[in-house]
PDB file of C-alpha atoms in Angstrom:
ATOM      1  CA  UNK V   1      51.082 -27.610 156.967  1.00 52.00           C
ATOM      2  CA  UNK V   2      49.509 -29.443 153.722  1.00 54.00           C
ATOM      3  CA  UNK V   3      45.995 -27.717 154.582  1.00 55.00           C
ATOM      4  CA  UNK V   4      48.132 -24.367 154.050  1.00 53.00           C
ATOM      5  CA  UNK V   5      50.139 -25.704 150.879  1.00 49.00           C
ATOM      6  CA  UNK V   6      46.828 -26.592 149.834  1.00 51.00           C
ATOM      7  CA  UNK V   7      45.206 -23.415 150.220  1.00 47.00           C
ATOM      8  CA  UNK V   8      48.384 -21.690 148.992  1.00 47.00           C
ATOM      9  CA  UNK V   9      48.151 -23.365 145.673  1.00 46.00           C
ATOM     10  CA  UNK V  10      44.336 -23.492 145.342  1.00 46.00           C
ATOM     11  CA  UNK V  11      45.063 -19.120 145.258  1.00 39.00           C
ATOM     12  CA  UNK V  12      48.054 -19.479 143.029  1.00 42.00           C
ATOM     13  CA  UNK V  13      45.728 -22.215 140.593  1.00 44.00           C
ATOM     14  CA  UNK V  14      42.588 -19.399 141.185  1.00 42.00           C
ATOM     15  CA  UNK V  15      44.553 -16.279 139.944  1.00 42.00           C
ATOM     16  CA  UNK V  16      46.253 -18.386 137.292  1.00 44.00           C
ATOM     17  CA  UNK V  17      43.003 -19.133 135.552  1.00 40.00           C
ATOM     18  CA  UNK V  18      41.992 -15.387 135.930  1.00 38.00           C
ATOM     19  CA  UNK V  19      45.002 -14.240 134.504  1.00 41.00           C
ATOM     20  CA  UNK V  20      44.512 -17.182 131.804  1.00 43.00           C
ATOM     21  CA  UNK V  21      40.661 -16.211 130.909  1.00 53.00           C
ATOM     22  CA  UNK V  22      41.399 -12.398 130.977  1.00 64.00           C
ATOM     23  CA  UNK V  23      41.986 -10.841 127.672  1.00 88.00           C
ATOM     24  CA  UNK V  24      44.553  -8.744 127.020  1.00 96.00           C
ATOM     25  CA  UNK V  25      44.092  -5.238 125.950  1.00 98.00           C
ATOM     26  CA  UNK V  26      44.256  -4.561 122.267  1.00 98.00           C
ATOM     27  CA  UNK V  27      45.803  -1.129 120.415  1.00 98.00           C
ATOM     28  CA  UNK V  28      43.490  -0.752 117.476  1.00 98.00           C
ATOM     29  CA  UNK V  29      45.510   2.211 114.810  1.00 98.00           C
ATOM     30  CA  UNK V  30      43.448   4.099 112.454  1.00 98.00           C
ATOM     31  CA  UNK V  31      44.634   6.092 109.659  1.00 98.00           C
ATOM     32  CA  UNK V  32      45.783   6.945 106.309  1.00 98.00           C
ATOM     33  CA  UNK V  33      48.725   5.879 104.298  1.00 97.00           C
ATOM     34  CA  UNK V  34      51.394   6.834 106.100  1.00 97.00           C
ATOM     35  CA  UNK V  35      50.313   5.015 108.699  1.00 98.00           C
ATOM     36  CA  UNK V  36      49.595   1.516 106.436  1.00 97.00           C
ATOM     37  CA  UNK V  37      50.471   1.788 102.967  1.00 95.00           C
ATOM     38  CA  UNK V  38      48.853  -0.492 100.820  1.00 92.00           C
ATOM     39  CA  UNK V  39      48.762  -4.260 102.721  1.00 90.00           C
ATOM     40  CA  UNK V  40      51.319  -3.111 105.221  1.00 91.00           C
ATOM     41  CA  UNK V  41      54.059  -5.373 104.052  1.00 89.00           C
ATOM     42  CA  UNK V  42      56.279  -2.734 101.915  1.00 87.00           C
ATOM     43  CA  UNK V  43      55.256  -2.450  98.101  1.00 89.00           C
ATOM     44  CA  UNK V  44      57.319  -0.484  96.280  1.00 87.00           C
ATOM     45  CA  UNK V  45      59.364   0.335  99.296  1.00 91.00           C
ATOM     46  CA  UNK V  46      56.542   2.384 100.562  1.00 95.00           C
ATOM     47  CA  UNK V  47      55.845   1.813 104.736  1.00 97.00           C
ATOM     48  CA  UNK V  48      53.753   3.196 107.412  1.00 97.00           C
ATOM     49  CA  UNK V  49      54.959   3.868 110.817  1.00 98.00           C
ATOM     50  CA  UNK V  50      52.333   1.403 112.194  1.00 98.00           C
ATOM     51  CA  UNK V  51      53.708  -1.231 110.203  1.00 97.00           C
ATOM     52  CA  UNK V  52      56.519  -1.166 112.811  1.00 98.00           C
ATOM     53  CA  UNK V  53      55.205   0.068 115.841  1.00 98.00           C
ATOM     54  CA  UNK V  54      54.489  -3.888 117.035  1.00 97.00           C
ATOM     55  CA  UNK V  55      58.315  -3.830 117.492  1.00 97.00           C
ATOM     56  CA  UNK V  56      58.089  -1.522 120.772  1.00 98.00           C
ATOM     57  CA  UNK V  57      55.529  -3.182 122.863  1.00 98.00           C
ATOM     58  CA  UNK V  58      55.250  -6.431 124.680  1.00 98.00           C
ATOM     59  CA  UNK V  59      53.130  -8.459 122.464  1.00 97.00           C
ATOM     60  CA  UNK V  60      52.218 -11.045 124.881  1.00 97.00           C
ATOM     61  CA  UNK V  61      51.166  -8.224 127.333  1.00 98.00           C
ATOM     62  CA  UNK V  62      49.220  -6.232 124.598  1.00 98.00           C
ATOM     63  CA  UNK V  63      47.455  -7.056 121.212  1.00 98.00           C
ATOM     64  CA  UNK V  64      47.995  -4.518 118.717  1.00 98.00           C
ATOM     65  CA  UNK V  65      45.772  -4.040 115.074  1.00 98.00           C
ATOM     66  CA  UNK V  66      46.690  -1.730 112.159  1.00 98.00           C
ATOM     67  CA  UNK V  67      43.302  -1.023 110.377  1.00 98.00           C
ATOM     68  CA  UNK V  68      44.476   1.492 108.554  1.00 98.00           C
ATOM     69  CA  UNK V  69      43.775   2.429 105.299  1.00 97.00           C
ATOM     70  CA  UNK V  70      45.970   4.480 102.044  1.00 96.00           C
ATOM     71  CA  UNK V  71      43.568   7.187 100.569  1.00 96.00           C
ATOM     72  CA  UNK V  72      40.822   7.604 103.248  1.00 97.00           C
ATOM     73  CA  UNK V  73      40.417  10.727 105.256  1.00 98.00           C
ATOM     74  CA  UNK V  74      38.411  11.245 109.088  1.00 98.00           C
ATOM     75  CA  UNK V  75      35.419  11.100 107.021  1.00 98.00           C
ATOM     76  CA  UNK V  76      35.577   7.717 104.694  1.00 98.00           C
ATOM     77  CA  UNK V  77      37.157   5.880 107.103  1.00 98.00           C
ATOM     78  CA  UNK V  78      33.327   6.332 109.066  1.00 98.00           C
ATOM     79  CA  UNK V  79      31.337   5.922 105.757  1.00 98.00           C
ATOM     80  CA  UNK V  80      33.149   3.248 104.546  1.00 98.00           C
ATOM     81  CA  UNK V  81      32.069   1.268 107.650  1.00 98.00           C
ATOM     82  CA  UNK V  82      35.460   0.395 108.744  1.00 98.00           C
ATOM     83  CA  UNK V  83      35.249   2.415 112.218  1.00 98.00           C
ATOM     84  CA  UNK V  84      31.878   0.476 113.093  1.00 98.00           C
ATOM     85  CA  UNK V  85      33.867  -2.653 112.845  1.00 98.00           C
ATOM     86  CA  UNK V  86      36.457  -1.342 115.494  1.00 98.00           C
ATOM     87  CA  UNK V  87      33.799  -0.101 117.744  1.00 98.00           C
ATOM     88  CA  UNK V  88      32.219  -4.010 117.715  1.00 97.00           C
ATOM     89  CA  UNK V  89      34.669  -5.218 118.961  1.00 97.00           C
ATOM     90  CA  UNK V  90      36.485  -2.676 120.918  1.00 98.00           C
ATOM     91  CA  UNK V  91      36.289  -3.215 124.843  1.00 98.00           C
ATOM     92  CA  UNK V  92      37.440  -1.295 128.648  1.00 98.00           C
ATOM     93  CA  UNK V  93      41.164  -0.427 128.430  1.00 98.00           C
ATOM     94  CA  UNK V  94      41.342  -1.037 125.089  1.00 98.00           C
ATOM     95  CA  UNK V  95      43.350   1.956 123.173  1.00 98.00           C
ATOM     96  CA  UNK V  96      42.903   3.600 119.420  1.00 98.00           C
ATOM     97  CA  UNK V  97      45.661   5.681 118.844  1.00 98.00           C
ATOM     98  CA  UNK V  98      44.443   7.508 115.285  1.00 98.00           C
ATOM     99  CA  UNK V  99      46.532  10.463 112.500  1.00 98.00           C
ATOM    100  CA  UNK V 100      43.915  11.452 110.057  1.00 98.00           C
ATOM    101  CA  UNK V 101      44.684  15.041 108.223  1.00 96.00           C
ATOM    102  CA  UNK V 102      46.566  14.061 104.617  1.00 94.00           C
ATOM    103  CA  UNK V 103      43.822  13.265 102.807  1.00 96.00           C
ATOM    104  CA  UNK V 104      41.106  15.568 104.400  1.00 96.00           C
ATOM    105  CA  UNK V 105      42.140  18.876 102.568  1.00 94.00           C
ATOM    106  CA  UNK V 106      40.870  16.899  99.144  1.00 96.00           C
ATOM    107  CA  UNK V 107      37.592  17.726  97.734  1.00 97.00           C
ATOM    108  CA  UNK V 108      34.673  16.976  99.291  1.00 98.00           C
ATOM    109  CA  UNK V 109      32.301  16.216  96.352  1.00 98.00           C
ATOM    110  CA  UNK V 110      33.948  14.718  93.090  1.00 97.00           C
ATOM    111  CA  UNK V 111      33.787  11.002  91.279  1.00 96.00           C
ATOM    112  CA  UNK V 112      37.343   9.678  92.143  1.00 96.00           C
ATOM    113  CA  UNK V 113      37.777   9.901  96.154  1.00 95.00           C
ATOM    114  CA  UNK V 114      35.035  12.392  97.268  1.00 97.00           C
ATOM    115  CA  UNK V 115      37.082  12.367 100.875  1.00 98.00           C
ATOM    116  CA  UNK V 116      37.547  16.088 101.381  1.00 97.00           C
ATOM    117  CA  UNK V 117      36.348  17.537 105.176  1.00 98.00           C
ATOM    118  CA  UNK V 118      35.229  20.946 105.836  1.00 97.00           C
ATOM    119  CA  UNK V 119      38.105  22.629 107.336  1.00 96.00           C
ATOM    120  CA  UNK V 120      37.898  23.534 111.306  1.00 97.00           C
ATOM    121  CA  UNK V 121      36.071  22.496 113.957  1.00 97.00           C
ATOM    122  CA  UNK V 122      33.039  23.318 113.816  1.00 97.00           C
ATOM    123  CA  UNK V 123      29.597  22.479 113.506  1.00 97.00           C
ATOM    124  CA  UNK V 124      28.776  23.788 110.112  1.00 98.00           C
ATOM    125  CA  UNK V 125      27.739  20.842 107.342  1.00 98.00           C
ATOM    126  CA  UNK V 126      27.304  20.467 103.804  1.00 98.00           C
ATOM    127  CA  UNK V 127      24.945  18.177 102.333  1.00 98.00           C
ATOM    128  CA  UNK V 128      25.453  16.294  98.854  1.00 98.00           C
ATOM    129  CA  UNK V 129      24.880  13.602  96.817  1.00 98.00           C
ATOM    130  CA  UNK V 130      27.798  11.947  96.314  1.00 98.00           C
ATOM    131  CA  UNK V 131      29.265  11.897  92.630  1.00 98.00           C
ATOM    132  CA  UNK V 132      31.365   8.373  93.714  1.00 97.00           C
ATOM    133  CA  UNK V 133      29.050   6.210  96.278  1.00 96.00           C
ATOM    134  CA  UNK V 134      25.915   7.844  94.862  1.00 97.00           C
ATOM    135  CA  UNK V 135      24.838   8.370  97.819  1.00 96.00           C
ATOM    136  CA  UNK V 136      23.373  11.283  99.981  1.00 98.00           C
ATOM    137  CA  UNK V 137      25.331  12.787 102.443  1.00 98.00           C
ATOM    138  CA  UNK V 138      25.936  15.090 105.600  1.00 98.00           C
ATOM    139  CA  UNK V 139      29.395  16.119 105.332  1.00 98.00           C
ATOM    140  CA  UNK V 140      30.597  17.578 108.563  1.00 98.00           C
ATOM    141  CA  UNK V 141      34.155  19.141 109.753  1.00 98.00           C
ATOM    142  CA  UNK V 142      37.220  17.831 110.240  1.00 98.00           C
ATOM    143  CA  UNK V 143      37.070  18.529 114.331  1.00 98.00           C
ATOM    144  CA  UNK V 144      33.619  16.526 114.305  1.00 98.00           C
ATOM    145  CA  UNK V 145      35.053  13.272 112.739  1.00 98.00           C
ATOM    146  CA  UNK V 146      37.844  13.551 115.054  1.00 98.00           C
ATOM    147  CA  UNK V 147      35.722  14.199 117.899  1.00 98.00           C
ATOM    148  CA  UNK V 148      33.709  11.242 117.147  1.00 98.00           C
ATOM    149  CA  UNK V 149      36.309   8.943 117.165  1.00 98.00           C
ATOM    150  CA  UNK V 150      37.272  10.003 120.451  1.00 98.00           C
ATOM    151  CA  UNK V 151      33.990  10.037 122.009  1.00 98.00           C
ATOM    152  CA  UNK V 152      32.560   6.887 120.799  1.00 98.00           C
ATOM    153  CA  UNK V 153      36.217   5.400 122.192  1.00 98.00           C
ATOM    154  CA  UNK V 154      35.894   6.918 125.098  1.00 98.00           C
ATOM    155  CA  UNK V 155      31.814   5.372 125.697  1.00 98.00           C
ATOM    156  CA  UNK V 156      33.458   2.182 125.226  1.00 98.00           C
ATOM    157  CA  UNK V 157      35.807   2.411 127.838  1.00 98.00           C
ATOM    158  CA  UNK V 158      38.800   2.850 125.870  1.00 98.00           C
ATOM    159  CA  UNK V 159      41.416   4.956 125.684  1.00 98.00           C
ATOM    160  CA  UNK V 160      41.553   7.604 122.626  1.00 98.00           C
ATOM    161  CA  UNK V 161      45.033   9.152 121.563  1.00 98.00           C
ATOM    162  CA  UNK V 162      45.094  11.367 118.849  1.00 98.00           C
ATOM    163  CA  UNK V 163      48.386  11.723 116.634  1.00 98.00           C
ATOM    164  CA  UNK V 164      48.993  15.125 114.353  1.00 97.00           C
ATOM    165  CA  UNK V 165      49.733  14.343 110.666  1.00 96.00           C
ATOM    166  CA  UNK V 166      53.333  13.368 109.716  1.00 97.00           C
ATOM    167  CA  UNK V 167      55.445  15.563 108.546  1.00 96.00           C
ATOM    168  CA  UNK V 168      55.570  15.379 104.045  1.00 95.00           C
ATOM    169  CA  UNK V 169      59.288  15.940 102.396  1.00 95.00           C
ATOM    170  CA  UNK V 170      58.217  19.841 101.650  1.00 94.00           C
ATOM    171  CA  UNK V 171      60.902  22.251 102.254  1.00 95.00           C
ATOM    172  CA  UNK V 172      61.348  25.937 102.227  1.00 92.00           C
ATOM    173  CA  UNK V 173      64.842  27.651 102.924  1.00 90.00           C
ATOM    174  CA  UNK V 174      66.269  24.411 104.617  1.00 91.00           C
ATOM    175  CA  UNK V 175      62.459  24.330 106.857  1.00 94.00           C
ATOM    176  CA  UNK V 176      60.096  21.328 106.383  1.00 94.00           C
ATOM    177  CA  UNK V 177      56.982  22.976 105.163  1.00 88.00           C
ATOM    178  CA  UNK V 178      53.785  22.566 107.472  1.00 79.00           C
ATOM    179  CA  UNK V 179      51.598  21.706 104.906  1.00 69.00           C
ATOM    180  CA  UNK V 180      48.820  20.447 107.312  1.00 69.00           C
ATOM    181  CA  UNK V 181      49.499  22.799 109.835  1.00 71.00           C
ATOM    182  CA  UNK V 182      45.529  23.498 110.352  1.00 93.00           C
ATOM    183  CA  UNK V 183      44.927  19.883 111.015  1.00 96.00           C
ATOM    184  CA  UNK V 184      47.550  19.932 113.387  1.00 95.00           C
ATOM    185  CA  UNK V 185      46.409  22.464 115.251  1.00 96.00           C
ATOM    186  CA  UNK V 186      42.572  21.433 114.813  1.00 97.00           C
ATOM    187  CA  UNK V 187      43.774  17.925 116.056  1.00 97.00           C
ATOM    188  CA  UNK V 188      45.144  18.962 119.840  1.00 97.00           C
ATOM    189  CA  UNK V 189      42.332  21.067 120.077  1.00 98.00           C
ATOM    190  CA  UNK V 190      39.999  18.400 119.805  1.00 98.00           C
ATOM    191  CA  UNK V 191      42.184  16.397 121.933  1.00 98.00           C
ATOM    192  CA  UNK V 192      42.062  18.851 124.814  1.00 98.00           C
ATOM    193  CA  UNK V 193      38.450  19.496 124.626  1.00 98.00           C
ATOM    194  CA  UNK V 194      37.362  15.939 124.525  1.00 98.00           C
ATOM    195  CA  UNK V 195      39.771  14.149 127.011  1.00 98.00           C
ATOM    196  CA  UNK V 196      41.912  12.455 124.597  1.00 98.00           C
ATOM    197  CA  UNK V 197      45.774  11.894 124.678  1.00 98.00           C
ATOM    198  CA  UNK V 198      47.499  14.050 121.990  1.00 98.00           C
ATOM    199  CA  UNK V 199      50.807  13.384 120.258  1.00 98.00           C
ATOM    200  CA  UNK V 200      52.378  15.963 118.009  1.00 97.00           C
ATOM    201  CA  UNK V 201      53.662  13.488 115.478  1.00 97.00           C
ATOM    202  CA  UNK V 202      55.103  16.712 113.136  1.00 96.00           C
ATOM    203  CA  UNK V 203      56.641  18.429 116.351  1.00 96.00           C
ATOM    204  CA  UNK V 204      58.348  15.721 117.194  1.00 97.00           C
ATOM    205  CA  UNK V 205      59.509  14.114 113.795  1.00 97.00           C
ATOM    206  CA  UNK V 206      60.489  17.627 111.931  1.00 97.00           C
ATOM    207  CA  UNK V 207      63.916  18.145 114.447  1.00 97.00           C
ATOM    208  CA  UNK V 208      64.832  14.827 113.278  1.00 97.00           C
ATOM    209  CA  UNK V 209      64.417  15.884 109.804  1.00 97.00           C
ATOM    210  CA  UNK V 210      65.756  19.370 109.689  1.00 97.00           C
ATOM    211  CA  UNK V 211      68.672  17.892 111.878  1.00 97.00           C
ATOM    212  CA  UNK V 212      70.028  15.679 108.832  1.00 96.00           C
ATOM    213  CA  UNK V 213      69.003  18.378 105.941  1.00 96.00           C
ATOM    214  CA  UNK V 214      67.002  17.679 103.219  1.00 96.00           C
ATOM    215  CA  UNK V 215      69.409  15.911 101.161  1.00 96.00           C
ATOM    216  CA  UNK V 216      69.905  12.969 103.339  1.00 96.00           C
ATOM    217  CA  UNK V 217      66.029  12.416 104.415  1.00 97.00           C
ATOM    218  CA  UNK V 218      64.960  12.350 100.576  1.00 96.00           C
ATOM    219  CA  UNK V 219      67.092   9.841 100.234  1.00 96.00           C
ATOM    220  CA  UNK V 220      67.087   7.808 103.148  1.00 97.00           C
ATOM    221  CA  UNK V 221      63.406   8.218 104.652  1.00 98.00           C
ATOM    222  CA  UNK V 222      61.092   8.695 101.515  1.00 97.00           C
ATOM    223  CA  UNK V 223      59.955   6.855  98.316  1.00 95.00           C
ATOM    224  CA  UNK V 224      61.078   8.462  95.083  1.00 92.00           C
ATOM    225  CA  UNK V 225      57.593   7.955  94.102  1.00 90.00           C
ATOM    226  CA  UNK V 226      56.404  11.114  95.949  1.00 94.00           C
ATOM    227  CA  UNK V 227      57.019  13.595  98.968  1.00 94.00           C
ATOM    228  CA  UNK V 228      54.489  11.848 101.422  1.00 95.00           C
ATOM    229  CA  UNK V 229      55.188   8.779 101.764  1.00 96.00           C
ATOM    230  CA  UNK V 230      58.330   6.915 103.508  1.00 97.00           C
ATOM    231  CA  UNK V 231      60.001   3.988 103.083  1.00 97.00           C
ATOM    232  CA  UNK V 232      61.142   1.305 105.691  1.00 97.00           C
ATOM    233  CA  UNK V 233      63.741   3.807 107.460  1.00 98.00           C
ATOM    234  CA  UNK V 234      61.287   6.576 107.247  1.00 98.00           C
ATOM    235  CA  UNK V 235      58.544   4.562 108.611  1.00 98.00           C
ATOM    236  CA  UNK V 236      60.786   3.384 111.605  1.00 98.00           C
ATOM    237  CA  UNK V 237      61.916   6.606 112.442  1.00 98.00           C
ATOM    238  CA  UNK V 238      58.090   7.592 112.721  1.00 98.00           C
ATOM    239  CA  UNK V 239      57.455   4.501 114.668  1.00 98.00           C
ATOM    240  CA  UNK V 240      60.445   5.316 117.023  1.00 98.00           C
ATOM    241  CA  UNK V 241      58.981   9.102 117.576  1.00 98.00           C
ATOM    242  CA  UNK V 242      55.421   7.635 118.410  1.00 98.00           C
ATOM    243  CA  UNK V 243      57.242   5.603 120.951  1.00 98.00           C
ATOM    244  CA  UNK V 244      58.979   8.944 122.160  1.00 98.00           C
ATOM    245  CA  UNK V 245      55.387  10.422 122.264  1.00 97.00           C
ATOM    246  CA  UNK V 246      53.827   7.967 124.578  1.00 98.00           C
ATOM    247  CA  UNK V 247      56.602   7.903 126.966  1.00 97.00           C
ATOM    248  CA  UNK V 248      55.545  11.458 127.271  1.00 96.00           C
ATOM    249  CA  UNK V 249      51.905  11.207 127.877  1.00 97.00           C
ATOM    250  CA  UNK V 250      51.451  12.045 131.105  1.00 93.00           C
ATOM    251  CA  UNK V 251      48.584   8.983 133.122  1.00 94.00           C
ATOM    252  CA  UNK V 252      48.399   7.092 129.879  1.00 97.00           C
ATOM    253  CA  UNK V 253      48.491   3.759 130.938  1.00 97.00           C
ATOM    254  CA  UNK V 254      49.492   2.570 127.391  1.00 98.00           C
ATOM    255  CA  UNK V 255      53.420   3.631 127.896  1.00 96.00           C
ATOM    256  CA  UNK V 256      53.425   0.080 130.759  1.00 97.00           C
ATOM    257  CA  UNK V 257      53.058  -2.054 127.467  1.00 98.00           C
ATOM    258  CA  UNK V 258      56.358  -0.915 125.958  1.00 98.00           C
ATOM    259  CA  UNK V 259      59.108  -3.006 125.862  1.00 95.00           C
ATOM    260  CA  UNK V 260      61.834  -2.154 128.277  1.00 86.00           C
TER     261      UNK V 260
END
């Protein structure tokens, strides 16, 4: 009977240290401001959603990281370095969920943010020298940065989930205005052609928003500051409708991190 005890506990001691030496996974988020705004600790009053998003999952089950970044677009968060420093570290069954599409409309070439994308999908590129980093530079479309993302995720082992952009405070006739409807679109197409998960952020925020009128989410879910970017209630109503989202996704193994 001990030699079985013994055995017993030399499994229970073997999976223990297993369990003990195994790192979690990690949810890396990429984006733009309404995502992280500024530090991510509420300046002004002015949030990101994945300033709150730690509140939904199991932290001791899953490690999450907000690298994201106010002012950068699909295309300076890559030049700037900052997605190199994800892909160092990131590892199999890691995830990157990523919203890029505010800032990409701006203009591609100019000596304040020089951020702009070309518009689409495709292939086509424009070459510069760069008025801000002076620097040379291939500037490609917005579907390329996005596909990048997802397939250098994806050679990693990880899992890529790709988020439309937020909806802005823009109205028209009691409607919130799609103001980046292209990248909306342009985003699940690149989703579905590259074998990423796809959330439609706008889709899924805008009934919430039209539900309580425009009155009542100027006031209670943006910054006075400006029409993009929300404050805490804002930013945990975004939060909450990512959640939403990945309790959708069909065989994404991120929704078994949530908290119950």
């Amino acid at each position: 009977m001990k030699t079985i005890y013994s055995l017993l506990a030399s499994v229970l001691l073997f999976w223990g240290i297993i369990a003990a030496v195994s790192p979690k996974p990690t949810l890396y988020i990429i984006g733009d401001s309404t995502v992280k705004n500024g530090s991510g600790k509420g300046q002004d009053n002015m949030w990101g959603w994945g300033s709150f998003l730690h509140e939904h999952f199991d932290t001791t089950q899953i490690h999450l990281e907000n690298h994201a970044i106010g002012g950068r677009s699909s295309r300076t968060f890559i030049t700037e370095g900052r997605w190199d420093k994800i892909l160092t570290d990131l590892k199999p069954g890691d995830f990157v969920i990523m919203q890029f599409g505010h800032n990409d409309n701006s203009a591609i070439n100019d000596s304040t943010r020089a951020r702009g994308t070309i518009k689409g999908l495709g292939e086509e590129t424009e070459e510069i020298d760069n008025l801000l980093t002076k620097k040379h530079e291939i500037v490609h479309s917005y579907g390329w940065y996005m596909r990048k993302y997802v397939d250098e995720t994806k050679a990693k082992g990880a899992i890529p989930i790709i988020c439309s952009p937020v909806p802005r405070n823009s109205w028209r006739e009691g409607k919130i205005a799609t103001s980046e409807a292209g990248h909306r679109q342009w985003a699940e197409a690149v989703a579905a052609s590259n074998g990423a998960f796809y959330l439609d952020l706008f889709g899924l925020i805008v009934p919430q928003y039209e539900a309580v009128g425009e009155e009542k989410v100027k006031n209670e879910f943006f910054t006075p500051k400006d029409n993009t970017h929300t404050n805490e209630s804002g930013a945990k109503l975004n939060a909450s409708s990512v959640v939403k989202g990945v309790k959708s996704l069909k065989k994404c193994s991120l929704k078994q991190y949530l908290k119950k």
